[in-house]
mmCIF file of C-alpha atoms and ligand atoms in Angstrom:
data_model
loop_
_atom_site.group_PDB
_atom_site.id
_atom_site.type_symbol
_atom_site.label_atom_id
_atom_site.label_comp_id
_atom_site.label_asym_id
_atom_site.label_seq_id
_atom_site.Cartn_x
_atom_site.Cartn_y
_atom_site.Cartn_z
ATOM 1 C CA MET A 121 0.000 0.000 0.000
ATOM 2 C CA ILE A 122 2.820 2.423 0.855
ATOM 3 C CA ALA A 123 4.440 1.862 -2.545
ATOM 4 C CA PHE A 124 1.120 2.348 -4.302
ATOM 5 C CA ASN A 125 0.335 5.545 -2.380
ATOM 6 C CA LEU A 126 3.778 6.974 -3.067
ATOM 7 C CA GLU A 127 3.619 6.204 -6.757
ATOM 8 C CA SER A 128 0.296 7.953 -7.147
ATOM 9 C CA ILE A 129 1.597 11.050 -5.341
ATOM 10 C CA TYR A 130 4.784 11.079 -7.445
ATOM 11 C CA LYS A 131 2.634 10.972 -10.560
ATOM 12 C CA GLU A 132 0.596 13.977 -9.551
ATOM 13 C CA LEU A 133 3.215 16.131 -7.870
ATOM 14 C CA PRO A 134 4.772 18.789 -10.124
ATOM 15 C CA SER A 135 8.467 18.154 -10.699
ATOM 16 C CA GLY A 136 9.693 21.206 -8.761
ATOM 17 C CA VAL A 137 7.923 20.207 -5.551
ATOM 18 C CA LYS A 138 9.718 18.057 -3.008
ATOM 19 C CA LEU A 139 7.816 15.343 -1.185
ATOM 20 C CA VAL A 140 8.653 14.935 2.497
ATOM 21 C CA ALA A 141 7.164 11.662 3.705
ATOM 22 C CA VAL A 142 5.987 12.254 7.259
ATOM 23 C CA SER A 143 6.802 9.023 9.055
ATOM 24 C CA LYS A 144 6.127 10.056 12.643
ATOM 25 C CA PHE A 145 4.457 7.304 14.670
ATOM 26 C CA HIS A 146 5.222 4.749 11.955
ATOM 27 C CA PRO A 147 7.677 1.876 12.395
ATOM 28 C CA PHE A 148 11.051 1.460 10.703
ATOM 29 C CA GLU A 149 9.612 -1.080 8.238
ATOM 30 C CA ALA A 150 7.211 1.499 6.861
ATOM 31 C CA ILE A 151 10.075 3.912 6.255
ATOM 32 C CA LEU A 152 12.152 1.187 4.619
ATOM 33 C CA GLU A 153 9.292 0.337 2.310
ATOM 34 C CA ALA A 154 9.081 3.952 1.164
ATOM 35 C CA TYR A 155 12.880 4.048 0.929
ATOM 36 C CA SER A 156 12.853 1.094 -1.425
ATOM 37 C CA GLU A 157 10.539 3.077 -3.695
ATOM 38 C CA GLY A 158 13.238 5.735 -3.887
ATOM 39 C CA GLN A 159 11.846 8.116 -1.262
ATOM 40 C CA ARG A 160 14.712 9.849 0.581
ATOM 41 C CA ALA A 161 13.202 12.818 2.459
ATOM 42 C CA PHE A 162 11.333 11.968 5.661
ATOM 43 C CA GLY A 163 9.753 14.162 8.322
ATOM 44 C CA GLU A 164 9.503 13.457 12.044
ATOM 45 C CA SER A 165 8.076 15.503 14.868
ATOM 46 C CA ARG A 166 9.286 13.973 18.132
ATOM 47 C CA PRO A 167 12.951 14.412 19.085
ATOM 48 C CA GLN A 168 13.541 10.980 20.611
ATOM 49 C CA GLU A 169 11.864 9.151 17.753
ATOM 50 C CA PHE A 170 13.673 11.366 15.245
ATOM 51 C CA ALA A 171 17.072 10.551 16.735
ATOM 52 C CA SER A 172 16.533 6.826 16.970
ATOM 53 C CA LYS A 173 15.324 6.594 13.377
ATOM 54 C CA ALA A 174 18.106 8.836 12.079
ATOM 55 C CA VAL A 175 20.783 6.748 13.793
ATOM 56 C CA GLN A 176 19.445 3.352 12.790
ATOM 57 C CA LEU A 177 18.019 3.855 9.310
ATOM 58 C CA PRO A 178 20.011 4.308 6.059
ATOM 59 C CA GLN A 179 22.448 7.185 6.256
ATOM 60 C CA ASP A 180 21.456 8.746 2.952
ATOM 61 C CA ILE A 181 18.003 9.641 4.274
ATOM 62 C CA GLU A 182 17.374 13.379 4.433
ATOM 63 C CA TRP A 183 15.669 14.029 7.780
ATOM 64 C CA HIS A 184 13.348 16.993 8.220
ATOM 65 C CA PHE A 185 12.384 17.917 11.762
ATOM 66 C CA ILE A 186 8.819 19.289 11.664
ATOM 67 C CA GLY A 187 7.592 19.178 15.271
ATOM 68 C CA HIS A 188 7.668 21.370 18.305
ATOM 69 C CA LEU A 189 11.241 21.562 19.542
ATOM 70 C CA GLN A 190 12.207 22.375 23.102
ATOM 71 C CA THR A 191 15.633 23.854 23.643
ATOM 72 C CA ASN A 192 16.648 21.006 25.952
ATOM 73 C CA LYS A 193 16.142 18.525 23.074
ATOM 74 C CA LEU A 194 18.434 20.120 20.522
ATOM 75 C CA LYS A 195 21.113 17.489 20.828
ATOM 76 C CA LEU A 196 18.656 14.807 19.748
ATOM 77 C CA VAL A 197 17.730 16.679 16.614
ATOM 78 C CA LEU A 198 20.430 19.019 15.327
ATOM 79 C CA PRO A 199 23.166 16.449 14.678
ATOM 80 C CA TYR A 200 20.900 14.616 12.212
ATOM 81 C CA ALA A 201 18.506 17.185 10.778
ATOM 82 C CA SER A 202 19.058 18.323 7.232
ATOM 83 C CA ILE A 203 16.590 21.083 8.069
ATOM 84 C CA VAL A 204 14.470 22.196 11.033
ATOM 85 C CA GLU A 205 11.151 23.339 9.576
ATOM 86 C CA SER A 206 9.467 24.281 12.817
ATOM 87 C CA ILE A 207 11.322 27.253 14.271
ATOM 88 C CA ASP A 208 8.458 28.926 16.082
ATOM 89 C CA THR A 209 10.025 31.336 18.579
ATOM 90 C CA GLU A 210 12.989 33.635 18.697
ATOM 91 C CA HIS A 211 14.105 31.879 21.860
ATOM 92 C CA LEU A 212 14.380 28.622 19.914
ATOM 93 C CA LEU A 213 16.215 30.350 17.093
ATOM 94 C CA GLU A 214 18.772 31.754 19.562
ATOM 95 C CA ALA A 215 19.274 28.331 21.107
ATOM 96 C CA VAL A 216 19.762 26.665 17.719
ATOM 97 C CA ASN A 217 22.239 29.364 16.736
ATOM 98 C CA ALA A 218 24.152 28.839 19.994
ATOM 99 C CA TRP A 219 24.224 25.086 19.413
ATOM 100 C CA GLY A 220 25.536 25.710 15.901
ATOM 101 C CA LEU A 221 28.301 27.935 17.225
ATOM 102 C CA LYS A 222 29.342 25.360 19.798
ATOM 103 C CA ASN A 223 29.277 22.492 17.297
ATOM 104 C CA ASP A 224 30.548 24.461 14.318
ATOM 105 C CA LYS A 225 27.537 23.591 12.202
ATOM 106 C CA VAL A 226 25.274 25.897 10.255
ATOM 107 C CA ILE A 227 21.664 24.783 10.637
ATOM 108 C CA PRO A 228 19.202 25.256 7.772
ATOM 109 C CA VAL A 229 15.773 26.287 9.057
ATOM 110 C CA LEU A 230 12.306 27.311 8.012
ATOM 111 C CA LEU A 231 10.328 29.784 10.087
ATOM 112 C CA GLU A 232 6.961 28.385 11.067
ATOM 113 C CA VAL A 233 4.256 30.902 10.336
ATOM 114 C CA HIS A 234 1.025 31.078 12.257
ATOM 115 C CA ILE A 235 -1.639 31.043 9.586
ATOM 116 C CA GLY A 236 -5.163 29.781 9.965
ATOM 117 C CA ALA A 237 -7.608 30.171 12.732
ATOM 118 C CA GLU A 238 -6.585 27.738 15.433
ATOM 119 C CA GLU A 239 -5.710 29.376 18.717
ATOM 120 C CA THR A 240 -3.277 26.704 19.738
ATOM 121 C CA LYS A 241 -1.117 26.752 16.660
ATOM 122 C CA GLN A 242 2.550 27.614 16.928
ATOM 123 C CA GLY A 243 4.499 30.028 14.906
ATOM 124 C CA PHE A 244 5.396 33.606 14.093
ATOM 125 C CA THR A 245 2.891 36.105 12.796
ATOM 126 C CA PRO A 246 3.671 37.556 9.361
ATOM 127 C CA SER A 247 4.852 40.847 10.862
ATOM 128 C CA GLU A 248 7.121 39.006 13.307
ATOM 129 C CA VAL A 249 8.688 37.143 10.377
ATOM 130 C CA LEU A 250 9.389 40.406 8.539
ATOM 131 C CA GLU A 251 10.916 41.953 11.666
ATOM 132 C CA LEU A 252 13.054 38.908 12.366
ATOM 133 C CA LEU A 253 14.449 38.797 8.853
ATOM 134 C CA LYS A 254 15.868 42.276 9.372
ATOM 135 C CA ARG A 255 18.120 40.790 12.060
ATOM 136 C CA THR A 256 19.451 37.622 10.460
ATOM 137 C CA GLY A 257 22.977 38.949 11.032
ATOM 138 C CA GLU A 258 22.489 38.096 14.715
ATOM 139 C CA PHE A 259 22.248 34.402 13.819
ATOM 140 C CA PRO A 260 25.396 33.467 11.906
ATOM 141 C CA PHE A 261 24.888 29.748 12.492
ATOM 142 C CA ILE A 262 21.388 29.742 11.040
ATOM 143 C CA ARG A 263 20.687 29.416 7.331
ATOM 144 C CA PHE A 264 17.247 30.857 6.683
ATOM 145 C CA ARG A 265 15.746 28.728 3.908
ATOM 146 C CA GLY A 266 12.103 29.827 3.900
ATOM 147 C CA LEU A 267 8.720 29.389 5.532
ATOM 148 C CA MET A 268 6.580 26.527 6.771
ATOM 149 C CA GLY A 269 2.895 26.647 7.603
ATOM 150 C CA MET A 270 -0.208 24.611 8.248
ATOM 151 C CA ALA A 271 -3.607 25.646 6.972
ATOM 152 C CA SER A 272 -6.643 25.694 9.211
ATOM 153 C CA HIS A 273 -7.916 22.237 9.972
ATOM 154 C CA THR A 274 -11.192 22.439 8.096
ATOM 155 C CA ASP A 275 -13.134 21.041 5.160
ATOM 156 C CA ASN A 276 -13.753 24.573 3.959
ATOM 157 C CA GLU A 277 -11.567 24.809 0.886
ATOM 158 C CA GLN A 278 -11.955 28.555 0.674
ATOM 159 C CA ALA A 279 -10.533 28.986 4.173
ATOM 160 C CA ILE A 280 -7.572 26.785 3.263
ATOM 161 C CA ARG A 281 -6.976 28.800 0.110
ATOM 162 C CA GLU A 282 -6.963 32.015 2.139
ATOM 163 C CA ASP A 283 -4.368 30.586 4.519
ATOM 164 C CA PHE A 284 -2.107 29.468 1.691
ATOM 165 C CA ALA A 285 -2.524 32.762 -0.167
ATOM 166 C CA CYS A 286 -1.486 34.547 3.019
ATOM 167 C CA ILE A 287 1.717 32.581 3.548
ATOM 168 C CA LYS A 288 2.575 32.702 -0.157
ATOM 169 C CA SER A 289 2.332 36.482 -0.218
ATOM 170 C CA LEU A 290 4.443 36.680 2.952
ATOM 171 C CA PHE A 291 7.015 34.401 1.301
ATOM 172 C CA ASP A 292 7.144 36.622 -1.784
ATOM 173 C CA GLU A 293 7.464 39.714 0.389
ATOM 174 C CA CYS A 294 10.353 38.187 2.376
ATOM 175 C CA ARG A 295 12.161 37.396 -0.848
ATOM 176 C CA ARG A 296 11.499 40.866 -2.212
ATOM 177 C CA GLN A 297 12.825 42.573 0.935
ATOM 178 C CA HIS A 298 15.811 40.253 1.341
ATOM 179 C CA PRO A 299 17.521 39.422 -1.921
ATOM 180 C CA GLU A 300 20.693 39.067 0.178
ATOM 181 C CA LEU A 301 19.292 35.962 1.898
ATOM 182 C CA GLU A 302 20.701 33.429 -0.461
ATOM 183 C CA GLY A 303 18.759 30.210 -0.548
ATOM 184 C CA PHE A 304 15.625 31.660 1.038
ATOM 185 C CA ASP A 305 13.576 29.718 -1.486
ATOM 186 C CA GLN A 306 11.541 27.067 0.355
ATOM 187 C CA LEU A 307 7.811 27.240 0.972
ATOM 188 C CA SER A 308 6.670 24.154 2.870
ATOM 189 C CA ILE A 309 2.882 23.954 2.883
ATOM 190 C CA GLY A 310 0.437 21.155 2.162
ATOM 191 C CA MET A 311 -0.378 17.934 4.012
ATOM 192 C CA SER A 312 -2.400 14.820 3.175
ATOM 193 C CA ASP A 313 -5.730 16.595 2.837
ATOM 194 C CA ASP A 314 -4.657 19.861 1.250
ATOM 195 C CA TRP A 315 -1.408 19.357 -0.667
ATOM 196 C CA ARG A 316 -3.079 19.670 -4.078
ATOM 197 C CA ILE A 317 -4.327 23.100 -3.024
ATOM 198 C CA ALA A 318 -0.862 24.037 -1.722
ATOM 199 C CA VAL A 319 0.564 23.282 -5.172
ATOM 200 C CA ASP A 320 -1.719 25.995 -6.579
ATOM 201 C CA TYR A 321 -0.018 28.481 -4.251
ATOM 202 C CA GLY A 322 3.502 27.755 -5.377
ATOM 203 C CA CYS A 323 4.734 25.508 -2.598
ATOM 204 C CA THR A 324 8.186 24.008 -3.089
ATOM 205 C CA GLU A 325 7.602 21.213 -0.610
ATOM 206 C CA VAL A 326 4.683 19.185 0.712
ATOM 207 C CA ARG A 327 4.701 17.151 3.928
ATOM 208 C CA ILE A 328 2.516 14.093 3.593
ATOM 209 C CA GLY A 329 1.991 11.424 6.236
ATOM 210 C CA THR A 330 -1.399 9.722 6.364
ATOM 211 C CA ALA A 331 -1.904 9.603 2.589
ATOM 212 C CA ILE A 332 1.306 7.560 2.319
ATOM 213 C CA PHE A 333 1.496 5.498 5.502
ATOM 214 C CA GLY A 334 -2.131 5.333 6.638
ATOM 215 C CA ASN A 335 -3.217 6.161 10.144
ATOM 216 C CA ARG A 336 -0.448 6.679 12.659
ATOM 217 C CA GLN A 337 0.400 3.504 14.516
ATOM 218 C CA TYR A 338 1.424 4.442 18.031
HETATM 219 C C1 PLP W 654 1.925 15.254 11.038
HETATM 220 C C2 PLP W 654 2.339 16.421 10.232
HETATM 221 C C3 PLP W 654 2.206 16.418 8.840
HETATM 222 C C4 PLP W 654 1.550 15.286 8.068
HETATM 223 O O1 PLP W 654 0.195 15.250 8.303
HETATM 224 P P1 PLP W 654 -0.767 14.270 7.473
HETATM 225 O O2 PLP W 654 -2.100 14.875 7.609
HETATM 226 O O3 PLP W 654 -0.661 12.924 8.095
HETATM 227 O O4 PLP W 654 -0.274 14.266 6.056
HETATM 228 C C5 PLP W 654 2.685 17.520 8.142
HETATM 229 N N1 PLP W 654 3.243 18.564 8.780
HETATM 230 C C6 PLP W 654 3.392 18.608 10.113
HETATM 231 C C7 PLP W 654 4.019 19.794 10.730
HETATM 232 C C8 PLP W 654 2.932 17.538 10.879
HETATM 233 O O5 PLP W 654 3.059 17.603 12.214
#
């Protein structure tokens, strides 16, 4: 089933859009099945699970950390992450930068943007993102690669479109204001239920879990 699901997504996904297979709460075998189909980018959201998979699974996997990250868990994540997509506070950004300094490693990140209606959702507001990007010089061990967001959890397609239009216009504005930020070119939006809509809004990456692996297992 995993192979079948992946193949049908590959067929539909435009060639410039990267698929991150979100394997959180799925066992190693599920990841290996996707790996044998050629899938190399995987997303995880819990530090301990992320670290144990990254250490034990094939070393050419590109691991994306996409979950809430506490500053006391950095050592489980930063040694293995090809990118941290879920930078949601300045405090976290400072801690990641400090870890990078200490370990002599530049960490690629996306800023998580609070779009959509949910009260509980993490992330920066659009104006906070624009303010922060004026001060990237304070974070020499961070490589700012773009934005990540989640649309409102709803069946209302119009509401989802508004969320994606909002983050897309923020993304364009960031790029317009900061041509000096080389490699600020990633827009990670779109999950199992809304990735086709995200493609309409120029995403460069989708993060898909359930539509590949089925319901989460533990
Ligand atoms: C779990 C998760 C996904 C994948 O969600 P699905 O609906 O299973 O595709 C994508 N992005 C983030 C940040 C997640 O936490």
